[in-house]
Amino acid sequence: MPEFIPRSIKPRSLFSKMLTGFLAVIVLLVAFNFITSIYLKNKIHDEIVKYNELSITHTVEGYENHFRLSKNMVLGLNQNDRWLMNLNILRNVKQNNGYASVEDVRAELKTLYANPFLQFENIIVYFKNDAFVVEKDGTSSAQDMFGKYYYSPRYPLSFWNGKFDERVGFSVLPAAEFTEKSAGIEMHKGYLLPVLIKQQPYNDMYLIVMLDAQKLFQIHNISKDQRFYILDPEGNPIYTSASDFKIEPLSAIEASESSVLKGNYYTFYKKGQETGFTYVSMVPAEKISLQLVRLNMILIVLLVLAAMISIIASVLFSRSLHTPLRKIIESFQSSPDDDSLLKQGPIREYDLIRHTMHRMMKTNQDIAQDLAQKTSILRKYALSNRLKHIHMNLADMREMADTSMPFRIVLFDIHFKEQYAELDMDHEKGTYYIREYIDSVLLQTYQHAVTFQLERNLVLSIVFAEDSELSGIMKPIGYLKQMFDIERDLYLVTMAASSVYPASSEFTSAYEELTERLKQRRLVNETQIMEDGPWKAERFHFTVSMEEEFHTRLMSGHEKGMYDWIDKQLDQMGKKAAPVEHYSQLAREVEQQIDKSLQKLNLNGQRSGTAPPFAKLQSFYCREQFRDWLVQLLEPVIRLIQNKTEDQDPITRFVIDYLDSHLHEDITLDLMADKLNITPGYLSTYFKEKTGMNFSDYLNDIRIQRAKQLLQNVELKIQEVAANVGYQNANSFIRMFKRYSGITPGEYRKKYASPLLAE
């Protein structure tokens, strides 16, 4: 092992002088970094506190805006004359026999609690005179609502009755746990935040908005691990994120700054301008301290590492300079020398070198005449060596790719088939062999060609040459296609060549051109070459007709009808020679339409099994693969819908069968209720619970679907189609058709019943 430090270090040696200078600089730098880290630590602490202050400000603005929006949205219903008329009827519902107005009120409320941004769990309208309520699930007595369906020890029926006498138009009540007690089963409704809203001038009714308190906290709080609570102007808690910590009294909060360290927590306060609530966020002090401790540890480790590396580098650098000098001096001292002739200086090594150089200059004068005679020979010898050296450098340059030359990029997309895996062969090795073969073929034509693997199935070649030479690149590509076609039973290759680019600065543009061009790959079992020329990918979209037909066949639960639809779409895409990208987009659209259909049936969370992976779609090369994939996707969904249909009760089955066979008649909810000998309100609630749709929406939906089928017959007039599906007024039919389809019956017939378009 070579020595690390010279055997003897003298005070006047070059090594000691250089090492001392390096160490002095290292000490100054370490001291500077240490002082800077102390200063930055205090600054970072202030920034962390400031960040939490901004966080509580953001939270307060979120809550205040949400309360204001909730109030405005509910009070905005008063702008609707129909809403006010229905409320006046329901205030004395028994006297007015106004139960028919319940559905209209619920329909207006649905626009509010169905809005996902409002976080309304429910909206309850409490009428004092008949002691009943209207909410999203229907109507019930006040005793059942607050004793069974929304029960909380904190909010008994007497509490809500007492609110009729208060003169408060808007009030946010403390959050509480609500449960539903029905048939001996207790079901948790959630941690809800009641908001009481009175509409002027009514004193015998008011609205209760049930906000989901936990979702509000998740939406309006940046940090989820903080302790958070809200106090009303009197200091009573409105909401707490956890029940295991002490709540500061309002007097202590008002006397404090916006943030303060109390005990083991940094407490941040903020008062809302709209409600007057006080919002309090408690962040563990140890969380902030831990961040600073980690920062200190990182800085200390960095300082130590920097000092150690600097010292080692200084020693090595000093030694690298000292060692050659020491060897030179030892060679000088091998001949007799008189140390008395040395002039003393600050560095001993330099003194020896200066004395030796003086002797060398005197020696040069003695050989000057001898060198003059040999100048001619030496000049020829030097020129010869110089020429050889230049010649070697030029050869080295020829072996490198000149990136200033024009170039083209060729991209190879490789898809291995199942037969390749059956041979127990590794895909990585297969890609490697294909890459090597591509490289050998291109190098036969282009000297400056570089081929390498980009991804698991992508190989890229860059060819440098003159413009005239690059125009013939399709010849080796055509040869590669012939070779790849021989083994197309094992794998398929799609090739695309870029345009000619002038310099390497255009590499990115060339690669983007090829990735877009590869999207042209068609669904054929052969090697493909994507030809030159611009190409812009067009996205595949479901038309209105396709979406309606898909939904109708899927909801019917018939496998054959659904699979016939798949064959129809695949056949049309095959006739158009659609690229594989469009087939993949069709698969994704089908997945989205399945979700929409299952949501209508309230079955979205009941899908069983695992959907086939979308990643496999890009490797498909024939129609049957896409059909098998879509069948695998749809099969469990159809089975689920069939089970849903089989589970329908006799009442729902009777209504559906009756509507299907009497669709041309004037059908109403009262008519169906009379045939079943039940009340219309009960039938409406029951039908919605079983099917997931209102009776009127279901009736209009199947009428419009039947009308679309009849519109395919161009010999039927619009008036005749309307009468066949139960609309006696053509204007009502046109209006309802446009509402459910987005276009008029005439536009639908022109678009989908035309023989030219159908072809």
Short mmCIF file of N, CA and C in Angstrom, two decimals, residues 361-483:
data_model
loop_
_atom_site.label_atom_id
_atom_site.label_comp_id
_atom_site.label_asym_id
_atom_site.label_seq_id
_atom_site.Cartn_x
_atom_site.Cartn_y
_atom_site.Cartn_z
N MET A 361 21.10 25.70 -17.24
CA MET A 361 21.28 26.78 -18.21
C MET A 361 22.76 26.89 -18.66
N LYS A 362 23.67 26.69 -17.73
CA LYS A 362 25.09 26.74 -18.09
C LYS A 362 25.45 25.57 -19.01
N THR A 363 24.84 24.42 -18.75
CA THR A 363 25.10 23.25 -19.58
C THR A 363 24.54 23.44 -20.98
N ASN A 364 23.43 24.12 -21.09
CA ASN A 364 22.81 24.35 -22.40
C ASN A 364 23.72 25.18 -23.32
N GLN A 365 24.48 26.07 -22.77
CA GLN A 365 25.39 26.87 -23.59
C GLN A 365 26.47 26.00 -24.24
N ASP A 366 26.85 24.92 -23.53
CA ASP A 366 27.91 24.05 -24.05
C ASP A 366 27.42 23.20 -25.21
N ILE A 367 26.17 22.87 -25.25
CA ILE A 367 25.66 21.97 -26.30
C ILE A 367 24.94 22.74 -27.40
N ALA A 368 24.91 24.04 -27.35
CA ALA A 368 24.18 24.83 -28.34
C ALA A 368 24.72 24.60 -29.74
N GLN A 369 26.08 24.58 -29.89
CA GLN A 369 26.66 24.38 -31.21
C GLN A 369 26.33 23.00 -31.75
N ASP A 370 26.32 21.99 -30.86
CA ASP A 370 26.02 20.63 -31.31
C ASP A 370 24.57 20.53 -31.79
N LEU A 371 23.65 21.21 -31.12
CA LEU A 371 22.24 21.18 -31.53
C LEU A 371 22.01 21.89 -32.85
N ALA A 372 22.79 22.94 -33.11
CA ALA A 372 22.61 23.69 -34.36
C ALA A 372 22.86 22.81 -35.57
N GLN A 373 23.85 21.90 -35.47
CA GLN A 373 24.15 21.02 -36.59
C GLN A 373 23.03 20.00 -36.83
N LYS A 374 22.27 19.68 -35.81
CA LYS A 374 21.24 18.63 -35.93
C LYS A 374 19.82 19.22 -36.05
N THR A 375 19.71 20.54 -36.28
CA THR A 375 18.39 21.17 -36.32
C THR A 375 17.52 20.60 -37.44
N SER A 376 18.15 20.42 -38.60
CA SER A 376 17.39 19.94 -39.75
C SER A 376 16.80 18.56 -39.47
N ILE A 377 17.64 17.67 -38.91
CA ILE A 377 17.17 16.30 -38.62
C ILE A 377 16.06 16.32 -37.57
N LEU A 378 16.22 17.12 -36.52
CA LEU A 378 15.21 17.18 -35.45
C LEU A 378 13.88 17.73 -35.97
N ARG A 379 13.95 18.74 -36.87
CA ARG A 379 12.72 19.32 -37.39
C ARG A 379 11.91 18.29 -38.18
N LYS A 380 12.62 17.49 -39.02
CA LYS A 380 11.93 16.45 -39.79
C LYS A 380 11.32 15.39 -38.87
N TYR A 381 12.06 15.04 -37.84
CA TYR A 381 11.56 14.03 -36.91
C TYR A 381 10.31 14.53 -36.18
N ALA A 382 10.33 15.79 -35.73
CA ALA A 382 9.17 16.35 -35.01
C ALA A 382 7.95 16.44 -35.93
N LEU A 383 8.18 16.87 -37.19
CA LEU A 383 7.08 16.97 -38.14
C LEU A 383 6.46 15.62 -38.42
N SER A 384 7.33 14.61 -38.54
CA SER A 384 6.81 13.25 -38.78
C SER A 384 5.92 12.79 -37.64
N ASN A 385 6.39 12.99 -36.41
CA ASN A 385 5.57 12.59 -35.24
C ASN A 385 4.26 13.39 -35.17
N ARG A 386 4.37 14.67 -35.51
CA ARG A 386 3.18 15.52 -35.45
C ARG A 386 2.14 15.08 -36.47
N LEU A 387 2.59 14.72 -37.65
CA LEU A 387 1.67 14.24 -38.68
C LEU A 387 1.00 12.94 -38.28
N LYS A 388 1.80 12.07 -37.70
CA LYS A 388 1.22 10.81 -37.22
C LYS A 388 0.16 11.07 -36.15
N HIS A 389 0.47 12.02 -35.29
CA HIS A 389 -0.47 12.33 -34.20
C HIS A 389 -1.79 12.89 -34.76
N ILE A 390 -1.70 13.75 -35.74
CA ILE A 390 -2.90 14.31 -36.36
C ILE A 390 -3.70 13.22 -37.08
N HIS A 391 -2.97 12.39 -37.77
CA HIS A 391 -3.64 11.30 -38.48
C HIS A 391 -4.42 10.41 -37.51
N MET A 392 -3.90 10.14 -36.34
CA MET A 392 -4.58 9.31 -35.34
C MET A 392 -5.83 10.01 -34.82
N ASN A 393 -5.74 11.29 -34.61
CA ASN A 393 -6.90 12.03 -34.13
C ASN A 393 -8.04 12.02 -35.15
N LEU A 394 -7.70 12.16 -36.43
CA LEU A 394 -8.73 12.13 -37.46
C LEU A 394 -9.43 10.77 -37.52
N ALA A 395 -8.68 9.71 -37.32
CA ALA A 395 -9.28 8.38 -37.30
C ALA A 395 -10.26 8.25 -36.14
N ASP A 396 -9.83 8.81 -34.99
CA ASP A 396 -10.74 8.76 -33.84
C ASP A 396 -12.03 9.52 -34.13
N MET A 397 -11.93 10.62 -34.82
CA MET A 397 -13.11 11.41 -35.13
C MET A 397 -14.05 10.66 -36.06
N ARG A 398 -13.52 9.87 -36.97
CA ARG A 398 -14.38 9.12 -37.90
C ARG A 398 -15.23 8.09 -37.18
N GLU A 399 -14.77 7.64 -36.01
CA GLU A 399 -15.51 6.62 -35.27
C GLU A 399 -16.66 7.21 -34.46
N MET A 400 -16.73 8.50 -34.43
CA MET A 400 -17.78 9.15 -33.65
C MET A 400 -18.86 9.67 -34.59
N ALA A 401 -20.07 9.71 -34.09
CA ALA A 401 -21.19 10.25 -34.89
C ALA A 401 -21.14 11.76 -34.86
N ASP A 402 -21.12 12.36 -36.05
CA ASP A 402 -21.07 13.81 -36.16
C ASP A 402 -22.48 14.36 -35.99
N THR A 403 -22.83 14.90 -34.79
CA THR A 403 -24.19 15.34 -34.48
C THR A 403 -24.57 16.62 -35.20
N SER A 404 -23.66 17.23 -35.93
CA SER A 404 -24.01 18.42 -36.71
C SER A 404 -24.58 18.06 -38.08
N MET A 405 -24.60 16.78 -38.42
CA MET A 405 -25.11 16.33 -39.71
C MET A 405 -26.62 16.17 -39.67
N PRO A 406 -27.31 16.22 -40.81
CA PRO A 406 -28.75 15.91 -40.84
C PRO A 406 -29.00 14.46 -40.40
N PHE A 407 -30.20 14.22 -39.93
CA PHE A 407 -30.50 12.87 -39.41
C PHE A 407 -31.97 12.55 -39.60
N ARG A 408 -32.27 11.26 -39.48
CA ARG A 408 -33.64 10.75 -39.40
C ARG A 408 -33.70 9.74 -38.27
N ILE A 409 -34.83 9.66 -37.62
CA ILE A 409 -35.04 8.70 -36.53
C ILE A 409 -36.04 7.65 -36.99
N VAL A 410 -35.75 6.39 -36.69
CA VAL A 410 -36.66 5.28 -36.99
C VAL A 410 -37.04 4.63 -35.67
N LEU A 411 -38.33 4.50 -35.43
CA LEU A 411 -38.83 3.93 -34.18
C LEU A 411 -39.49 2.59 -34.48
N PHE A 412 -39.12 1.56 -33.69
CA PHE A 412 -39.65 0.20 -33.86
C PHE A 412 -40.44 -0.17 -32.61
N ASP A 413 -41.74 -0.40 -32.77
CA ASP A 413 -42.64 -0.80 -31.67
C ASP A 413 -42.88 -2.30 -31.78
N ILE A 414 -42.40 -3.08 -30.79
CA ILE A 414 -42.42 -4.55 -30.85
C ILE A 414 -43.52 -5.08 -29.93
N HIS A 415 -44.37 -5.96 -30.45
CA HIS A 415 -45.43 -6.60 -29.67
C HIS A 415 -45.27 -8.11 -29.77
N PHE A 416 -44.92 -8.74 -28.65
CA PHE A 416 -44.75 -10.20 -28.62
C PHE A 416 -46.11 -10.86 -28.43
N LYS A 417 -46.35 -11.95 -29.14
CA LYS A 417 -47.60 -12.68 -29.07
C LYS A 417 -47.55 -13.75 -27.98
N GLU A 418 -48.73 -14.36 -27.76
CA GLU A 418 -48.80 -15.42 -26.74
C GLU A 418 -47.93 -16.62 -27.14
N GLN A 419 -47.80 -16.87 -28.44
CA GLN A 419 -46.99 -18.00 -28.89
C GLN A 419 -45.53 -17.84 -28.47
N TYR A 420 -45.07 -16.60 -28.39
CA TYR A 420 -43.69 -16.36 -27.98
C TYR A 420 -43.49 -16.78 -26.52
N ALA A 421 -44.47 -16.44 -25.65
CA ALA A 421 -44.37 -16.84 -24.25
C ALA A 421 -44.47 -18.35 -24.09
N GLU A 422 -45.25 -19.00 -24.97
CA GLU A 422 -45.39 -20.46 -24.88
C GLU A 422 -44.07 -21.17 -25.17
N LEU A 423 -43.16 -20.52 -25.90
CA LEU A 423 -41.85 -21.11 -26.17
C LEU A 423 -40.88 -20.92 -25.02
N ASP A 424 -41.38 -20.35 -23.91
CA ASP A 424 -40.56 -20.13 -22.72
C ASP A 424 -39.34 -19.26 -23.05
N MET A 425 -39.59 -18.18 -23.81
CA MET A 425 -38.52 -17.27 -24.21
C MET A 425 -38.72 -15.93 -23.51
N ASP A 426 -37.62 -15.29 -23.15
CA ASP A 426 -37.62 -14.03 -22.42
C ASP A 426 -37.84 -12.88 -23.41
N HIS A 427 -38.79 -11.99 -23.08
CA HIS A 427 -39.06 -10.84 -23.94
C HIS A 427 -37.86 -9.90 -24.01
N GLU A 428 -37.15 -9.75 -22.90
CA GLU A 428 -35.99 -8.84 -22.90
C GLU A 428 -34.91 -9.34 -23.85
N LYS A 429 -34.66 -10.64 -23.83
CA LYS A 429 -33.67 -11.18 -24.76
C LYS A 429 -34.15 -11.04 -26.21
N GLY A 430 -35.45 -11.26 -26.42
CA GLY A 430 -35.98 -11.12 -27.76
C GLY A 430 -35.81 -9.70 -28.29
N THR A 431 -36.11 -8.70 -27.44
CA THR A 431 -35.91 -7.30 -27.85
C THR A 431 -34.45 -7.02 -28.12
N TYR A 432 -33.57 -7.62 -27.30
CA TYR A 432 -32.13 -7.41 -27.50
C TYR A 432 -31.67 -7.95 -28.87
N TYR A 433 -32.10 -9.15 -29.23
CA TYR A 433 -31.71 -9.74 -30.51
C TYR A 433 -32.27 -8.94 -31.68
N ILE A 434 -33.52 -8.48 -31.55
CA ILE A 434 -34.11 -7.67 -32.61
C ILE A 434 -33.34 -6.36 -32.77
N ARG A 435 -32.97 -5.74 -31.64
CA ARG A 435 -32.20 -4.49 -31.71
C ARG A 435 -30.86 -4.72 -32.41
N GLU A 436 -30.17 -5.81 -32.08
CA GLU A 436 -28.88 -6.08 -32.71
C GLU A 436 -29.04 -6.31 -34.22
N TYR A 437 -30.12 -6.97 -34.60
CA TYR A 437 -30.34 -7.22 -36.02
C TYR A 437 -30.63 -5.91 -36.76
N ILE A 438 -31.47 -5.05 -36.16
CA ILE A 438 -31.76 -3.76 -36.76
C ILE A 438 -30.47 -2.95 -36.93
N ASP A 439 -29.63 -2.97 -35.92
CA ASP A 439 -28.37 -2.22 -35.96
C ASP A 439 -27.48 -2.71 -37.10
N SER A 440 -27.37 -4.04 -37.24
CA SER A 440 -26.51 -4.59 -38.30
C SER A 440 -27.01 -4.24 -39.69
N VAL A 441 -28.36 -4.24 -39.89
CA VAL A 441 -28.92 -3.92 -41.20
C VAL A 441 -28.69 -2.45 -41.55
N LEU A 442 -28.92 -1.55 -40.61
CA LEU A 442 -28.77 -0.13 -40.89
C LEU A 442 -27.31 0.25 -41.11
N LEU A 443 -26.39 -0.40 -40.38
CA LEU A 443 -24.97 -0.07 -40.53
C LEU A 443 -24.44 -0.48 -41.90
N GLN A 444 -25.09 -1.43 -42.55
CA GLN A 444 -24.66 -1.80 -43.90
C GLN A 444 -24.89 -0.68 -44.91
N THR A 445 -25.88 0.17 -44.63
CA THR A 445 -26.20 1.28 -45.55
C THR A 445 -25.68 2.61 -45.04
N TYR A 446 -25.77 2.81 -43.72
CA TYR A 446 -25.40 4.09 -43.13
C TYR A 446 -24.29 3.87 -42.10
N GLN A 447 -23.17 4.49 -42.33
CA GLN A 447 -22.01 4.31 -41.44
C GLN A 447 -22.27 4.93 -40.07
N HIS A 448 -22.96 6.05 -40.06
CA HIS A 448 -23.20 6.76 -38.80
C HIS A 448 -24.62 6.48 -38.31
N ALA A 449 -24.89 5.25 -37.99
CA ALA A 449 -26.20 4.86 -37.45
C ALA A 449 -26.01 4.32 -36.04
N VAL A 450 -26.86 4.77 -35.11
CA VAL A 450 -26.80 4.34 -33.71
C VAL A 450 -28.17 3.77 -33.35
N THR A 451 -28.19 2.56 -32.82
CA THR A 451 -29.44 1.89 -32.43
C THR A 451 -29.38 1.51 -30.96
N PHE A 452 -30.43 1.84 -30.21
CA PHE A 452 -30.48 1.49 -28.79
C PHE A 452 -31.93 1.28 -28.38
N GLN A 453 -32.11 0.67 -27.22
CA GLN A 453 -33.45 0.33 -26.71
C GLN A 453 -33.93 1.44 -25.79
N LEU A 454 -35.12 1.99 -26.09
CA LEU A 454 -35.69 3.05 -25.26
C LEU A 454 -36.48 2.49 -24.09
N GLU A 455 -37.42 1.59 -24.38
CA GLU A 455 -38.27 1.00 -23.36
C GLU A 455 -38.31 -0.50 -23.59
N ARG A 456 -39.20 -1.17 -22.84
CA ARG A 456 -39.25 -2.62 -22.89
C ARG A 456 -39.56 -3.12 -24.30
N ASN A 457 -40.38 -2.37 -25.05
CA ASN A 457 -40.76 -2.83 -26.39
C ASN A 457 -40.50 -1.78 -27.46
N LEU A 458 -39.65 -0.79 -27.17
CA LEU A 458 -39.35 0.26 -28.14
C LEU A 458 -37.86 0.28 -28.45
N VAL A 459 -37.53 0.23 -29.74
CA VAL A 459 -36.15 0.32 -30.20
C VAL A 459 -36.06 1.54 -31.11
N LEU A 460 -35.01 2.35 -30.93
CA LEU A 460 -34.87 3.59 -31.69
C LEU A 460 -33.53 3.61 -32.40
N SER A 461 -33.55 4.03 -33.66
CA SER A 461 -32.33 4.17 -34.45
C SER A 461 -32.22 5.60 -34.94
N ILE A 462 -31.00 6.18 -34.79
CA ILE A 462 -30.70 7.51 -35.31
C ILE A 462 -29.69 7.35 -36.43
N VAL A 463 -30.05 7.86 -37.61
CA VAL A 463 -29.21 7.71 -38.80
C VAL A 463 -28.72 9.09 -39.22
N PHE A 464 -27.38 9.28 -39.25
CA PHE A 464 -26.77 10.53 -39.69
C PHE A 464 -26.23 10.35 -41.12
N ALA A 465 -26.58 11.27 -41.98
CA ALA A 465 -26.10 11.22 -43.37
C ALA A 465 -26.51 12.51 -44.05
N GLU A 466 -26.12 12.65 -45.30
CA GLU A 466 -26.54 13.79 -46.08
C GLU A 466 -28.01 13.62 -46.49
N ASP A 467 -28.64 14.75 -46.86
CA ASP A 467 -30.06 14.72 -47.19
C ASP A 467 -30.37 13.72 -48.31
N SER A 468 -29.53 13.70 -49.31
CA SER A 468 -29.78 12.80 -50.45
C SER A 468 -29.71 11.34 -50.03
N GLU A 469 -28.81 11.02 -49.10
CA GLU A 469 -28.69 9.63 -48.64
C GLU A 469 -29.86 9.25 -47.74
N LEU A 470 -30.31 10.19 -46.92
CA LEU A 470 -31.40 9.88 -45.98
C LEU A 470 -32.72 9.60 -46.69
N SER A 471 -32.88 10.09 -47.91
CA SER A 471 -34.13 9.85 -48.64
C SER A 471 -34.31 8.38 -49.00
N GLY A 472 -33.25 7.59 -48.99
CA GLY A 472 -33.36 6.17 -49.34
C GLY A 472 -33.48 5.25 -48.14
N ILE A 473 -33.89 5.79 -46.99
CA ILE A 473 -33.94 4.96 -45.77
C ILE A 473 -35.03 3.90 -45.83
N MET A 474 -36.05 4.10 -46.71
CA MET A 474 -37.13 3.13 -46.76
C MET A 474 -36.67 1.80 -47.34
N LYS A 475 -35.54 1.78 -48.03
CA LYS A 475 -35.06 0.51 -48.59
C LYS A 475 -34.64 -0.46 -47.49
N PRO A 476 -33.75 -0.07 -46.54
CA PRO A 476 -33.45 -1.02 -45.45
C PRO A 476 -34.66 -1.31 -44.57
N ILE A 477 -35.56 -0.33 -44.43
CA ILE A 477 -36.76 -0.58 -43.63
C ILE A 477 -37.64 -1.63 -44.32
N GLY A 478 -37.75 -1.55 -45.64
CA GLY A 478 -38.51 -2.56 -46.36
C GLY A 478 -37.89 -3.94 -46.22
N TYR A 479 -36.56 -4.00 -46.22
CA TYR A 479 -35.88 -5.29 -46.02
C TYR A 479 -36.19 -5.84 -44.62
N LEU A 480 -36.17 -4.95 -43.61
CA LEU A 480 -36.49 -5.39 -42.25
C LEU A 480 -37.92 -5.91 -42.17
N LYS A 481 -38.84 -5.28 -42.89
CA LYS A 481 -40.23 -5.75 -42.88
C LYS A 481 -40.32 -7.18 -43.42
N GLN A 482 -39.60 -7.48 -44.48
CA GLN A 482 -39.63 -8.84 -45.03
C GLN A 482 -39.12 -9.85 -44.00
N MET A 483 -38.07 -9.49 -43.26
CA MET A 483 -37.53 -10.40 -42.27
C MET A 483 -38.48 -10.57 -41.08
#
